[in-house]
Amino acid sequence: MTGIWIKCCAFALLVCAQKVLALPRVDEDTGFSDSASTLAFVFDVTGSMYDDLKQVIDGASRILEKTLSRRTRAIKNFVLVPFHDPDIGPVSITTDPKKFQHDLQELFVQGGRDCPEMSIGAIKKALEVSLPGSFIYVFTDARAKDYRLKRDVLQLVQLRQSQVVFVLTGDCGDRSQPGYKVYEEIAATSSGQIFHLDKQQVNEVLKWVEETVQAMKVHLLSSNHENAQENQWEVPFDPSLKEVTVSLSGPAPQIELKDPFGRSVGEAQGLKELLNIPNSARVVNLKYPRPGAWTLKVGCSGRHTLRVTGVSSLDFRAGFSSLPVTEFNHTRERPIQGVPAHVLLKCTGLHPPGQLNQVDLVSASGRSLRTLPVPLPRDHGSRGLWTVPEFRTPSESFFLKVSGKDADGYRFQRLSSVSYTNVIPDAPVVSMPSTIKGFYMQTVVIGCSVESDVPYRLRFTRGGVTLGEEQLFQSSSRASWEIPHASAEDEGQYECVAQSSAGLGRAHTQLTVREPPPALRPPRNVTSPPGGVAVLTCQVEGSMRHNLTWGREGRGLAARAGRVRVLRNSSLEIGGVRPQDAGEYQCVASNAEGETRATVWLQVPGNPHLLPRAAVSRPGAGTAVYPPPRVSRC
């Protein structure tokens, strides 16, 4: 019973391991770390960027000094990715700020008059080596040549939840080209922005970067607009917000901020201007704003983007799943197209009786696409996990905006750090071993493993004929077809077929059925007095062909005539037993499919050897133990 129990436990652990390994989310730490981000500079090293490089080197010193002086540090490591056409790198990664500055100073510009550049591949490399939730700044005066890498970069942005900001001192003169449009898509997806500057203005943006690269950064509002217009927003500021930053990028930017009493807030009321470039961008910052509903009015004379961020311990992360889950590491970063979505929200800084009330799906322009209620969990949110009921995701990209009230009853809202797009599922991936060996009259299990993002139906076939009934699975899993008593008639090719809305996947295996290794009956231990004759016997069950040999202490005993010999029935005979003959003997029954071992003990009265229990060892089954026969003493 003990052996069976151990096997059952091992199998259960294996199944659990399979489920865990199949989960799409790889990060176990679902909290928000104060020092888990990367500061990455992606820099164009063509000759025309010489003036920009000098300003970036100087600005980096201030950014690092400011960041490292804060009590909660936002940056854990630093990445530098230089690029030009056609090369990217070498990539520098360091945790030492001085090394990062040295690497910047070691950059040298080369060539020039080359437009466009390999900027998207460089951004991709920066995202790949950066930590989640990182700050990536791209400095270039050219549009992208490798814009076909857009899909890979957008997926990485959503996976890493990182922000990409573009500091452009040129764009090759045409913003309608795909190589420029890709910058806009990356910035919009990552809650980043594009700043168009003259080369002497790079230093001004770096002063803004110096203020905004910090820990506990939260997003409150994001909108992108193709045309000139004015917009007014009401944004609740809760007491946890230590500061708020409004960033408007576009021509002739105008920002007006009013407090909960309807009064305009200016420099006298603590509003600080971080950046003001009349033809490109304006950024303002307010420390410790009064809690309540604030009014924000912005306008630009052309295409523009608005970002409102804050510094707060109250924030959230969202995880998607096709079925309801209760653990955040059982979710994935993106929803799946065509499959109803479940969202699990992991909140920090929100404690009972504070609660979430609703989630809005928000378009890139800031328009609400759909509002979903958030039910109060049984633990009233003490674990920080909130479940959004099943819904269908829109075809366009969307942000998640959560709203609620804190423990003191103040309204708050937070926006996801990136926008989400649906994963387009692939056909199921089916795998089976190329061959399976079975034994006559024993159970054979034909296994099949399927990886699929969407539900699928699975069937086993042989010769085009379906075996049994189709099974419905909701996600990646393992299935099997069992043959209780295998025979030669069961040999042949078997196929596993998985069909989903995304396509068809199949795999096949070849089953062969052979004689099993010989099975030994439990042998009896033998007792013989000195001078007597001892016969040690191993009996093989069944009539299958086999070879039986004997050994002792790792050496084979030859079937020769003499005091020790193997009889015609394969028993081992020891004549004229001596005290030193006492001990352990092994018999081995083997055929082409394997071997089985058994241990027989010879006891000689008066010999100090103790009589252990006899054992049979079968392939893959461990050792079976049997009690020795009773020995009577005279």
Short mmCIF file of N, CA and C in Angstrom, two decimals, residues 13 19 46 64 128 157 284 336 347 405 416 528 536 544 551 554 579 606:
data_model
loop_
_atom_site.label_atom_id
_atom_site.label_comp_id
_atom_site.label_asym_id
_atom_site.label_seq_id
_atom_site.Cartn_x
_atom_site.Cartn_y
_atom_site.Cartn_z
N LEU A 13 1.58 15.29 -7.97
CA LEU A 13 2.56 16.38 -8.06
C LEU A 13 2.92 16.67 -9.50
N LYS A 19 0.35 21.81 -14.77
CA LYS A 19 -0.55 22.96 -14.82
C LYS A 19 0.20 24.26 -14.57
N THR A 46 24.21 58.44 -35.39
CA THR A 46 24.65 59.01 -36.66
C THR A 46 25.21 60.40 -36.41
N LEU A 64 20.47 61.01 -12.93
CA LEU A 64 20.96 60.00 -12.00
C LEU A 64 21.11 60.57 -10.59
N GLU A 128 13.55 44.09 -24.38
CA GLU A 128 13.91 42.70 -24.06
C GLU A 128 14.82 42.61 -22.84
N VAL A 157 5.84 45.80 -25.21
CA VAL A 157 5.37 46.91 -24.38
C VAL A 157 4.28 46.42 -23.43
N VAL A 284 3.38 70.49 -16.66
CA VAL A 284 3.27 71.19 -15.37
C VAL A 284 3.12 70.15 -14.27
N ILE A 336 -7.59 37.27 -25.09
CA ILE A 336 -7.53 36.47 -26.31
C ILE A 336 -8.74 36.81 -27.18
N CYS A 347 -4.63 45.07 -6.52
CA CYS A 347 -4.55 46.46 -6.05
C CYS A 347 -3.57 46.57 -4.88
N LYS A 405 -13.58 54.29 -4.17
CA LYS A 405 -13.39 55.18 -3.03
C LYS A 405 -12.38 54.58 -2.08
N SER A 416 -4.62 51.97 -16.51
CA SER A 416 -3.55 51.01 -16.79
C SER A 416 -2.37 51.72 -17.45
N SER A 528 20.74 -24.22 5.15
CA SER A 528 21.42 -25.52 4.99
C SER A 528 22.51 -25.65 6.04
N LEU A 536 19.05 -23.21 -4.46
CA LEU A 536 18.41 -21.89 -4.54
C LEU A 536 17.63 -21.82 -5.85
N MET A 544 7.00 -17.35 -21.48
CA MET A 544 7.79 -16.55 -22.43
C MET A 544 9.27 -16.95 -22.36
N GLY A 551 24.31 -14.75 -9.76
CA GLY A 551 25.51 -14.00 -9.42
C GLY A 551 25.61 -13.81 -7.92
N GLY A 554 28.26 -9.20 -7.19
CA GLY A 554 28.56 -8.54 -8.44
C GLY A 554 29.24 -9.39 -9.48
N PRO A 579 30.48 -22.49 5.85
CA PRO A 579 29.98 -21.25 6.49
C PRO A 579 30.14 -20.02 5.60
N GLY A 606 24.91 -21.25 12.66
CA GLY A 606 26.21 -21.05 13.29
C GLY A 606 27.00 -19.94 12.61
#
